[in-house]
Tab-separated table of C-alpha atoms and ligand atoms in Angstrom:
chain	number	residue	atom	x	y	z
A	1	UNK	CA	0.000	0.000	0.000
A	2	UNK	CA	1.085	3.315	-0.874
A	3	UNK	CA	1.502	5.718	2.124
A	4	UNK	CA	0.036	9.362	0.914
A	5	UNK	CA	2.639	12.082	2.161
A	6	UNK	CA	-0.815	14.232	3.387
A	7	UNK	CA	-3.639	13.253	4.332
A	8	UNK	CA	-6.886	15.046	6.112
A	9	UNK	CA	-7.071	16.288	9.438
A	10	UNK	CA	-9.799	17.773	11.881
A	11	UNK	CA	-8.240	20.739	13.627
A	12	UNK	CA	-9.111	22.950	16.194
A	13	UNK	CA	-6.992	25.901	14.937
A	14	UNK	CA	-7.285	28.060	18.710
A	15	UNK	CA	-8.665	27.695	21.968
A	16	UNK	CA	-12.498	27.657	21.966
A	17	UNK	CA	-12.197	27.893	17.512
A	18	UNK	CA	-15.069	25.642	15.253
A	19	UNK	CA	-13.034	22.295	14.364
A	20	UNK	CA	-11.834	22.347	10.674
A	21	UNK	CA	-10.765	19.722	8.190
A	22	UNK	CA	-7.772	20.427	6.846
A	23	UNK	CA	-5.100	19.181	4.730
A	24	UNK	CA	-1.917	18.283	6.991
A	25	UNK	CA	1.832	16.243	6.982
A	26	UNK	CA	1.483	11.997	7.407
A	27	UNK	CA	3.650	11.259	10.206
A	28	UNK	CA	6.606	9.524	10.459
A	29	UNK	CA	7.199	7.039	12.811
A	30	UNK	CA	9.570	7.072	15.567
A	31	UNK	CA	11.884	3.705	17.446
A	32	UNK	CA	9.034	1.538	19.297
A	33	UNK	CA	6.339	4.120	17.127
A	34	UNK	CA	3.697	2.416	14.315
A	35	UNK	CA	2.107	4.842	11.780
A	36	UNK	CA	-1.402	3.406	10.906
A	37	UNK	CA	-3.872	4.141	8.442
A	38	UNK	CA	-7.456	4.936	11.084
A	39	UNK	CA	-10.274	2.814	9.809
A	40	UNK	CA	-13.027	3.851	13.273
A	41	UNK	CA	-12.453	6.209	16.050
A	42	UNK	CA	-14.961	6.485	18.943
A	43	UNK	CA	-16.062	9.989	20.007
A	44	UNK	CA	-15.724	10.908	24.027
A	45	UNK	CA	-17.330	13.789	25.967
A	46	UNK	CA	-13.713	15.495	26.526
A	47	UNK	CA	-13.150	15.712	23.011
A	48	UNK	CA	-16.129	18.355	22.983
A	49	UNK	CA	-15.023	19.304	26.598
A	50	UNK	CA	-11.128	20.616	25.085
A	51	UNK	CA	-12.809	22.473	22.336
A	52	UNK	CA	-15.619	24.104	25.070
A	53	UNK	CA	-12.628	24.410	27.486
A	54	UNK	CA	-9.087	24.214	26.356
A	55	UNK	CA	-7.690	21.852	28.738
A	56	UNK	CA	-5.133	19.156	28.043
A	57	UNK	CA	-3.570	20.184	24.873
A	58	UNK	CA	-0.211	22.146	24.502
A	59	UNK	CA	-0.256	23.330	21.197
A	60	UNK	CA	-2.271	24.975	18.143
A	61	UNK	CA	-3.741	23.913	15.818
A	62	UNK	CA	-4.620	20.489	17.398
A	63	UNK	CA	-5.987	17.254	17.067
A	64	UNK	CA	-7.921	15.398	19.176
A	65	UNK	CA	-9.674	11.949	19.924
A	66	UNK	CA	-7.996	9.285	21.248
A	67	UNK	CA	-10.125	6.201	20.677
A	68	UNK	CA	-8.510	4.318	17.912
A	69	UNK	CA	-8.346	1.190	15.824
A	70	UNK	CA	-6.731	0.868	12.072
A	71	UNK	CA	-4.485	-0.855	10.207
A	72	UNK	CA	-0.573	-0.197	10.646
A	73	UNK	CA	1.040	0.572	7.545
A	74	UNK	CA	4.860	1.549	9.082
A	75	UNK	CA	7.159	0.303	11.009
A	76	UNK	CA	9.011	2.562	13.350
A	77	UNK	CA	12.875	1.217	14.471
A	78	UNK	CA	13.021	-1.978	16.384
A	79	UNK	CA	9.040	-2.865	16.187
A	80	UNK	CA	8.627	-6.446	16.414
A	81	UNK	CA	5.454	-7.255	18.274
A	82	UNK	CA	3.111	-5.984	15.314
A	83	UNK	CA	3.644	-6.252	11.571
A	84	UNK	CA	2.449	-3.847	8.591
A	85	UNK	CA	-1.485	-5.188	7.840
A	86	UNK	CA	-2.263	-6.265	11.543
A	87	UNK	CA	-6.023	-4.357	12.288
A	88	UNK	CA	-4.821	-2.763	15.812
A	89	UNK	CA	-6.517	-1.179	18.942
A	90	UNK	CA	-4.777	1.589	21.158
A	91	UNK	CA	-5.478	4.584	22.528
A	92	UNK	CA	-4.286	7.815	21.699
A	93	UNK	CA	-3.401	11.232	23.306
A	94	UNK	CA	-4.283	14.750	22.839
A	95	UNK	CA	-0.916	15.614	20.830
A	96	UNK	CA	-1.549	15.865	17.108
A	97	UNK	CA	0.534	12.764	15.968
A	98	UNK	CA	-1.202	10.646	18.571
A	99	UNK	CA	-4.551	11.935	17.831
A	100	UNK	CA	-7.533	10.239	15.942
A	101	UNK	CA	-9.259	12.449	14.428
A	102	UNK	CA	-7.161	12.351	11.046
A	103	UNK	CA	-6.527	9.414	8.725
A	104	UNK	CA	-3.167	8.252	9.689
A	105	UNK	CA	-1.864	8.858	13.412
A	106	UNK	CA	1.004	6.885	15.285
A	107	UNK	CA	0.380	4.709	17.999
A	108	UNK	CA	3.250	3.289	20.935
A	109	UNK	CA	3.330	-0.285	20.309
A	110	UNK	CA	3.953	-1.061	24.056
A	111	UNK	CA	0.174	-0.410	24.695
A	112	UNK	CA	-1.812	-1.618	21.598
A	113	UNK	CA	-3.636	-5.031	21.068
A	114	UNK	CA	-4.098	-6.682	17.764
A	115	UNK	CA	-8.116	-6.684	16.981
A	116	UNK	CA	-9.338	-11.271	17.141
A	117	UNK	CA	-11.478	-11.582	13.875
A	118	UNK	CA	-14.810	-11.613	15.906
A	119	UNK	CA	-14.665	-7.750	16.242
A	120	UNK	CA	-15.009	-5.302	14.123
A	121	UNK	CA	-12.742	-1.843	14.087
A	122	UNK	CA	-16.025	-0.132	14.926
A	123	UNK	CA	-16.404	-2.182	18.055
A	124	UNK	CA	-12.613	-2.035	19.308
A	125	UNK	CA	-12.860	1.942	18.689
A	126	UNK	CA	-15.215	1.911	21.839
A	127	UNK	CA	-12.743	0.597	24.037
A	128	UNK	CA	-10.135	2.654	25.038
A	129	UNK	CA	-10.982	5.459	27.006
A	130	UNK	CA	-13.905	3.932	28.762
A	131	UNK	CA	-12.299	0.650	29.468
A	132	UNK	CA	-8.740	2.992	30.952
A	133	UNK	CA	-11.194	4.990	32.702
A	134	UNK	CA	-12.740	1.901	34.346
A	135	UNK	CA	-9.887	0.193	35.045
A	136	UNK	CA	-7.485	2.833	36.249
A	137	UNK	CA	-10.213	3.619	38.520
A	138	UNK	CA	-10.711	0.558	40.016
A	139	UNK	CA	-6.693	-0.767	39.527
A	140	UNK	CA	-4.771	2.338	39.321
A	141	UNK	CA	-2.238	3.268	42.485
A	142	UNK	CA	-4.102	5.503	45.076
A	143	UNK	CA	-3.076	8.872	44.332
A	144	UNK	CA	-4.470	11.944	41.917
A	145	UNK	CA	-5.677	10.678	38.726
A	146	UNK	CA	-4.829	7.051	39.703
A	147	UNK	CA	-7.520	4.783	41.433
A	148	UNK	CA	-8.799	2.123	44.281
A	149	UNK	CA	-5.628	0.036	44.035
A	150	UNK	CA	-7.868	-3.448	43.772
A	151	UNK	CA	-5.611	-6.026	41.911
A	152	UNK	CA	-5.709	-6.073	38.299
A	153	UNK	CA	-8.424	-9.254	37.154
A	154	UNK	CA	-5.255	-10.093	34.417
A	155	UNK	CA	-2.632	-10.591	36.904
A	156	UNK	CA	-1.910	-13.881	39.143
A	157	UNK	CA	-4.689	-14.382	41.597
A	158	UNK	CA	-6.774	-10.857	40.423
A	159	UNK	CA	-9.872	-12.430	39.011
A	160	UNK	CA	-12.453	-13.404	41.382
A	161	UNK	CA	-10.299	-11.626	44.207
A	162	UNK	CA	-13.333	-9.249	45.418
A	163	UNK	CA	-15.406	-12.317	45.273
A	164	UNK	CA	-18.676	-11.803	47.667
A	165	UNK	CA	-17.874	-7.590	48.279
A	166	UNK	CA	-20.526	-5.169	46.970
A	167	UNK	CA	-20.040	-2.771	44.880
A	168	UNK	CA	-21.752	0.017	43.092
A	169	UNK	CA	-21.385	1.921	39.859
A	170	UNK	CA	-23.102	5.104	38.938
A	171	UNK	CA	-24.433	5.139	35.252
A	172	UNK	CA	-24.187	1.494	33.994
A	173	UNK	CA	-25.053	2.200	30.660
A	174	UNK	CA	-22.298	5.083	30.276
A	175	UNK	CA	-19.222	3.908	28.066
A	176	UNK	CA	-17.357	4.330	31.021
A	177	UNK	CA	-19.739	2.440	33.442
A	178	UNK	CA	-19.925	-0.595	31.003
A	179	UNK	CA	-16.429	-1.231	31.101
A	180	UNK	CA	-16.390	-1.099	35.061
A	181	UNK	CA	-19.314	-3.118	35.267
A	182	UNK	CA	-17.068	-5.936	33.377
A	183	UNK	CA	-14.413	-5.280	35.677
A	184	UNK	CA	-15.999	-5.418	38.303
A	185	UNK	CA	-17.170	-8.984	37.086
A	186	UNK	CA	-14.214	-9.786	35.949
A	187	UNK	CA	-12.727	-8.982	39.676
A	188	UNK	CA	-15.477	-11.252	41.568
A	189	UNK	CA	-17.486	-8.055	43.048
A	190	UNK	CA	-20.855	-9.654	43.834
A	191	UNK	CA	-23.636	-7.774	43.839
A	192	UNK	CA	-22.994	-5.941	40.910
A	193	UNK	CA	-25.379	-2.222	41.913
A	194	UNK	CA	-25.603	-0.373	38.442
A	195	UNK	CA	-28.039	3.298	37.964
A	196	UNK	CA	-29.421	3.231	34.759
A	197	UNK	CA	-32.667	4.385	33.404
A	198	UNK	CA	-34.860	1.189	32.939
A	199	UNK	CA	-34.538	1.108	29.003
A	200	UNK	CA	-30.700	-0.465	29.768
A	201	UNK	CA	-31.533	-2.842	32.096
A	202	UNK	CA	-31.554	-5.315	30.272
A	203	UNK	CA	-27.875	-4.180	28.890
A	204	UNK	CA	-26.297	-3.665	31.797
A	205	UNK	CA	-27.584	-6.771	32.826
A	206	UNK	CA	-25.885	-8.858	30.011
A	207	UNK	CA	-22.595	-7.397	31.043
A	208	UNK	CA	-22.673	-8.559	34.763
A	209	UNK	CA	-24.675	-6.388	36.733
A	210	UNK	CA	-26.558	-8.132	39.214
A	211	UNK	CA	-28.905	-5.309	39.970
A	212	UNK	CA	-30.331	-2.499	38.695
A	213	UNK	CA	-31.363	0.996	39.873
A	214	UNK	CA	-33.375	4.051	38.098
A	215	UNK	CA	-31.024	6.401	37.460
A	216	UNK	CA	-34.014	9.162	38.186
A	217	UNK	CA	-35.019	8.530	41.657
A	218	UNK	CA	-33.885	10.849	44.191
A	219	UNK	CA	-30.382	10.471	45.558
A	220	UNK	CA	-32.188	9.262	49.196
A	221	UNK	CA	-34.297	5.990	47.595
A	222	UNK	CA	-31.284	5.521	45.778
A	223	UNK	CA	-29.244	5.408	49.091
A	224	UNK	CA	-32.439	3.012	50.003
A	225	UNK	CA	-32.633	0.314	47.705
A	226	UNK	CA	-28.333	-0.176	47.848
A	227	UNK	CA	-29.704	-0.611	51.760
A	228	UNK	CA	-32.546	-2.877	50.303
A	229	UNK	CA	-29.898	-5.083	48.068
A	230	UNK	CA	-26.714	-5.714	50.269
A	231	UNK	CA	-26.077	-5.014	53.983
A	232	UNK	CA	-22.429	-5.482	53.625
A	233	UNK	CA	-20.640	-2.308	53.770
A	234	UNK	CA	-19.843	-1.152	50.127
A	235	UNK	CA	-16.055	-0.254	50.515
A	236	UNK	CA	-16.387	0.304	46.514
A	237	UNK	CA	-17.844	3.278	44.444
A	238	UNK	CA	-17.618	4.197	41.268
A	239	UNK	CA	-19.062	6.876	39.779
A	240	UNK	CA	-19.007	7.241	35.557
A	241	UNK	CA	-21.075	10.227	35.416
A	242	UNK	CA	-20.064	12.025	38.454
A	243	UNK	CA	-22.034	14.991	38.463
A	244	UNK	CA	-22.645	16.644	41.843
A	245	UNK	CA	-25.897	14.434	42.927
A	246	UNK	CA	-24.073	11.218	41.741
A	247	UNK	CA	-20.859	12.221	43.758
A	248	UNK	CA	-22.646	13.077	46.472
A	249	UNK	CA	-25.518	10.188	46.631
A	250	UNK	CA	-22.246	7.869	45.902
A	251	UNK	CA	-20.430	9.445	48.208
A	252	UNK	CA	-23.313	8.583	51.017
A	253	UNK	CA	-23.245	5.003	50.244
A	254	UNK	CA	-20.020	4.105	50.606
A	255	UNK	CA	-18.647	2.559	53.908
A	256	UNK	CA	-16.020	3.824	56.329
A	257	UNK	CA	-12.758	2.611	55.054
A	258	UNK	CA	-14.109	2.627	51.543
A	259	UNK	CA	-13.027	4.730	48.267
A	260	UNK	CA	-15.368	6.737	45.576
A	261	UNK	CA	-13.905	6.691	42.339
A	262	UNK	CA	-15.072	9.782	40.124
A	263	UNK	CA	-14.457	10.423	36.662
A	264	UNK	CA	-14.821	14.475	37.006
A	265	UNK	CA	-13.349	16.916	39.184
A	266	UNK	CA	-14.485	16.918	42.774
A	267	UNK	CA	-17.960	17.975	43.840
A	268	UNK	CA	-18.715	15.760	47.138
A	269	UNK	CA	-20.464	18.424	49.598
A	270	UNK	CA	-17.351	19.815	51.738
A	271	UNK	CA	-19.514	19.480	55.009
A	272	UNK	CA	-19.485	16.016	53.937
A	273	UNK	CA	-16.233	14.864	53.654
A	274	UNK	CA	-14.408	12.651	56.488
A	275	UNK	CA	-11.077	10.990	56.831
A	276	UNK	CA	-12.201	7.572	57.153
A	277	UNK	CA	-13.388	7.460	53.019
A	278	UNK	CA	-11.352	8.123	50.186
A	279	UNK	CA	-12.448	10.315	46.901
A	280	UNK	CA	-9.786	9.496	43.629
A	281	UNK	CA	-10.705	11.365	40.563
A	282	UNK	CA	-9.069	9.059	37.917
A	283	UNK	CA	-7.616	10.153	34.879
A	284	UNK	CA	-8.271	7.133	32.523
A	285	UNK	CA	-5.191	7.456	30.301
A	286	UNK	CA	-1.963	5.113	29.508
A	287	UNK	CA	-0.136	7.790	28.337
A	288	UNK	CA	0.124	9.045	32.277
A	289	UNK	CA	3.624	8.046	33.343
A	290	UNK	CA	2.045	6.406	36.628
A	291	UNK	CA	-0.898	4.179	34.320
A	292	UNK	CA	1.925	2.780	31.512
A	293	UNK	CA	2.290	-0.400	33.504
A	294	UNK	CA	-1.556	-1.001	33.744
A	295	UNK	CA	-2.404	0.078	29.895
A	296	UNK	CA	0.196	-2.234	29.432
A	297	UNK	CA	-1.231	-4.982	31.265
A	298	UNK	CA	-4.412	-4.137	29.682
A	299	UNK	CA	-3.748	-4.155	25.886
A	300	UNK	CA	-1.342	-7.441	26.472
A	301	UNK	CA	-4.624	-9.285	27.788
A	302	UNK	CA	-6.867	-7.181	25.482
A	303	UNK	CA	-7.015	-9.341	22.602
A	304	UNK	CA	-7.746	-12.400	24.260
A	305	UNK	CA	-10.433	-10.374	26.558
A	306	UNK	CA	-11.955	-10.127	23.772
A	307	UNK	CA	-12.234	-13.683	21.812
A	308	UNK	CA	-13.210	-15.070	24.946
A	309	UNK	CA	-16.240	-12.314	25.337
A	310	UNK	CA	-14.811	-11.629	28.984
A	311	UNK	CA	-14.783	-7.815	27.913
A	312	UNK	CA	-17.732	-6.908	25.176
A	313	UNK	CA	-17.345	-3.768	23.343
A	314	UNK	CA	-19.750	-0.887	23.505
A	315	UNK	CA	-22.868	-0.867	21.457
A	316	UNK	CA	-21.984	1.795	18.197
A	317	UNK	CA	-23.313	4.205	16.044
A	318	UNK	CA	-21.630	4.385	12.672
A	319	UNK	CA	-21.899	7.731	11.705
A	320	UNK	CA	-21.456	8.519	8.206
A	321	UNK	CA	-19.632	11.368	6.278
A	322	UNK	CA	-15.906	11.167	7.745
A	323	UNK	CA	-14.397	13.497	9.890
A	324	UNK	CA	-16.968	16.642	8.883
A	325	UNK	CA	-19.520	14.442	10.691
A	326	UNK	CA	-17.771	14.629	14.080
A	327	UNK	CA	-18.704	18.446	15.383
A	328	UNK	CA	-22.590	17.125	15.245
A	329	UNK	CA	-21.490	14.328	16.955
A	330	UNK	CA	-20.173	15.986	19.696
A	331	UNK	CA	-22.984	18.303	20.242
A	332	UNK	CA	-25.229	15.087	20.526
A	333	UNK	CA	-23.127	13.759	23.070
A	334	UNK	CA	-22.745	17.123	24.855
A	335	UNK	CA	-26.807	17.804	24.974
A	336	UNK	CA	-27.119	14.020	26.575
A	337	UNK	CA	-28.515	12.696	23.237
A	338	UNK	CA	-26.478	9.349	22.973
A	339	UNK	CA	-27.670	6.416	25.649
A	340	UNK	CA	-25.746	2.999	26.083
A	341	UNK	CA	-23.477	3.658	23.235
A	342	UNK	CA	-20.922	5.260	21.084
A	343	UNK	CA	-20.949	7.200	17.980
A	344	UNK	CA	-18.032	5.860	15.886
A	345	UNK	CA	-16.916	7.174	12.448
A	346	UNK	CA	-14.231	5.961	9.714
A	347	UNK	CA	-11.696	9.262	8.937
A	348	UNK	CA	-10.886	7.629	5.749
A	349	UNK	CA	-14.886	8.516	4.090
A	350	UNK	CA	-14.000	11.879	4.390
A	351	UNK	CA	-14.484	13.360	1.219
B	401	NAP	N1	-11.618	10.777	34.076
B	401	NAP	C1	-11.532	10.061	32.968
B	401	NAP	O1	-10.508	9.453	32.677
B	401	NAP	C2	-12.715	9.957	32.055
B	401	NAP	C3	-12.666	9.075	30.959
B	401	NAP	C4	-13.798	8.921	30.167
B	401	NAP	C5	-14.924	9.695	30.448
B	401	NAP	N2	-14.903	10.568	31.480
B	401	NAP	C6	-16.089	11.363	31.828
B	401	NAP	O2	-17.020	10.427	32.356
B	401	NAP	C7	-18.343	10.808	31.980
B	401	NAP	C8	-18.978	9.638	31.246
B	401	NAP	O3	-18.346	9.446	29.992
B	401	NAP	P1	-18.922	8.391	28.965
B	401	NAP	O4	-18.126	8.465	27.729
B	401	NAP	O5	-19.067	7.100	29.660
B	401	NAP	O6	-20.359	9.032	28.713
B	401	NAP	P2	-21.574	8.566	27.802
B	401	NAP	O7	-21.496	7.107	27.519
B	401	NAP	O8	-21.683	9.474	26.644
B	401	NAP	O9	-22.782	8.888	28.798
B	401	NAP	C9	-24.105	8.708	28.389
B	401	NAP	C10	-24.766	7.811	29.413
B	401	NAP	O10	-24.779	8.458	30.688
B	401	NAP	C11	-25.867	7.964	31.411
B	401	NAP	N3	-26.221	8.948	32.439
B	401	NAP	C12	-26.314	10.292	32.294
B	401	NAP	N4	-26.640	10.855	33.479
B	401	NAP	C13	-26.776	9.845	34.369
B	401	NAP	C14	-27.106	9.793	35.763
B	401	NAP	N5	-27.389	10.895	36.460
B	401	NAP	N6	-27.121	8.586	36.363
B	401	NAP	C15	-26.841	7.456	35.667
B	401	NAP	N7	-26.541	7.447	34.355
B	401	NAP	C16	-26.501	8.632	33.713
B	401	NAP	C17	-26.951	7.779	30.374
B	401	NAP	O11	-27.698	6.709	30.854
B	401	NAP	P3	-29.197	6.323	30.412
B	401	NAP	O12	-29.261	6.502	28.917
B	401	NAP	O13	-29.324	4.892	30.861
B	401	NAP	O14	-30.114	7.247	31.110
B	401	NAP	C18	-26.179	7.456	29.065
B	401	NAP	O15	-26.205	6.074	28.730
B	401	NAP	C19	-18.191	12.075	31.102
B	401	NAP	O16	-18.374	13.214	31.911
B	401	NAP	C20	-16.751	12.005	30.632
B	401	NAP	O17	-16.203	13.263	30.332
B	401	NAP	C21	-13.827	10.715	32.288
């Protein structure tokens, strides 16, 4: 295959600017670097969040998304572990050559997993960031943007560990919620508490939660029926959607001793907060110096995670048109429009 010295890019050319598409440079890869051609990238609410916000990119113009699955098509120095043609899954980071939305970005080949022929790149594009956010949350080291510190379910003696402890996870149906719901399977947690509003039940359900709450009740019956399912103390929280009544409802149920994982920044009443629970916001990424050795764990199991249906990708919606297609996108995720699944589109249809 030929590799195109340009291809097409979605920029955001300032702080706070429309996106653009744009012609730009093909990268080059660097030692222990892949360039691959993008064939589906998942959208994620902080790709609308850096445009609303600029947070967590350097430079200008930029790139974003970081959701990614394609096909490599060049080595960088000393690659071995993946070949030109293997269909691979990684995620990226908000720097423009490890970006998604474009068609051709580089991934690190320490933290990628090759895609089993039962998935599709659509599929694998939902896994990332919501599966990093889970499990960092749950697995990552206790400290800012790491997590709980449970044991990994891939390493010696992590699955089943939490077997018979409760747990509860805010917004089941989330991207992010889905994922911990399977890790929290994966890692024994029995019962399985999920919010969701009833249309997912029957989702969440299939991924391992054992019980089901409406999301819309009010943060006290919610407190009530975790009281009406399990009278162990719930030394595990996690909260996908962490907005102030889920931090705060969440931050109610848990136990003495026990840690709330949120996904956003802090908003647990201050009146509230004791020394005998923990609050980690996570920062779901493996480009974090302190997560490399867990997205490294993760991707080497990844593959077979997924062949033996232990982890199930989100449900997607393929949206057509190529990268023009993803500002709409992210306004439908930003006005709450997308339930129980991700919007996915191929770079390469862009005209
Ligand atoms: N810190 C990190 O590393 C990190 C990583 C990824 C995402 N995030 C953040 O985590 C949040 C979730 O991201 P996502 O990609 O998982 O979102 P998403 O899939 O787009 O979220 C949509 C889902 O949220 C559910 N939901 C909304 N409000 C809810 C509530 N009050 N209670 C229960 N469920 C609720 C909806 O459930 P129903 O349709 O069932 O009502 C819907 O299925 C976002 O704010 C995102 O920015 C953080």
């Amino acid at each position: 295959m030929t590799i195109p010295t340009q291809q097409k890019a979605l920029l955001l050319p300032e702080p706070h600017a429309p996106f653009v598409v744009r012609t730009v440079d093909v990268y080059k890869p660097e030692a222990g670097e892949v360039l691959v051609r993008v064939e589906a990238t998942a959208l994620n609410p902080v790709d609308w969040k850096i445009q609303a916000w600029n947070f967590l990119v350097d430079e200008y113009p930029a790139v974003v998304g970081t959701d990614i699955t394609g096909t490599v098509v060049e080595l960088g120095e000393g690659v071995t572990n993946v070949a030109v043609g293997d269909k691979i899954v990684w995620q990226g980071w908000f720097a423009n050559r490890l970006a998604s939305f474009q068609q051709y970005t580089i991934a690190k080949v320490d933290r990628v997993a090759k895609i089993p022929p039962s998935v599709s790149f659509e599929q694998a594009a939902t896994i990332p960031v919501g599966a990093a956010a889970a499990y960092v949350g749950l697995y990552g080291i206790k400290q800012k943007e790491g997590g709980a510190n449970l044991t990994p379910s891939w390493i010696e003696g992590g699955r089943g560990n939490y077997t018979g402890q409760p747990i509860v996870i805010f917004g089941g149906s989330s991207s992010v919620g889905q994922y911990a719901i399977q890790f929290a399977k994966l890692s024994g947690f029995s019962p399985i508490i999920t919010t969701a509003s009833p249309r997912n039940y029957d989702h969440v359900k299939s991924l391992g939660a054992t019980h089901t709450i409406n999301r819309s009740l009010s943060p006290s019956d919610i407190v009530a029926e975790v009281k009406k399912i399990t009278s162990e103390p719930v030394q595990i929280v996690y909260d996908a959607i962490s907005e102030e009544d889920t931090q705060n409802t969440a931050y109610d149920i848990l136990a003495p001793g026990g840690t709330v994982v949120i996904t956003l920044a802090q908003n647990v009443a201050q009146e509230k907060i004791g020394k005998d629970k923990s609050i980690i916001h996570t920062l779901g990424n493996v480009h974090i110096e302190h997560n490399h050795a867990l997205g490294v764990g993760f991707f080497s199991h990844l593959t077979e995670y997924l062949a033996s249906g232990d982890i199930k990708p989100n449900q997607f919606e393929l949206v057509p048109g190529g990268l023009e297609a993803i500002p709409k996108g992210l306004e439908r995720l930003r006005n709450g429009e997308v339930s129980a699944r991700k919007l996915v589109v191929n770079p390469n249809e862009t005209v």
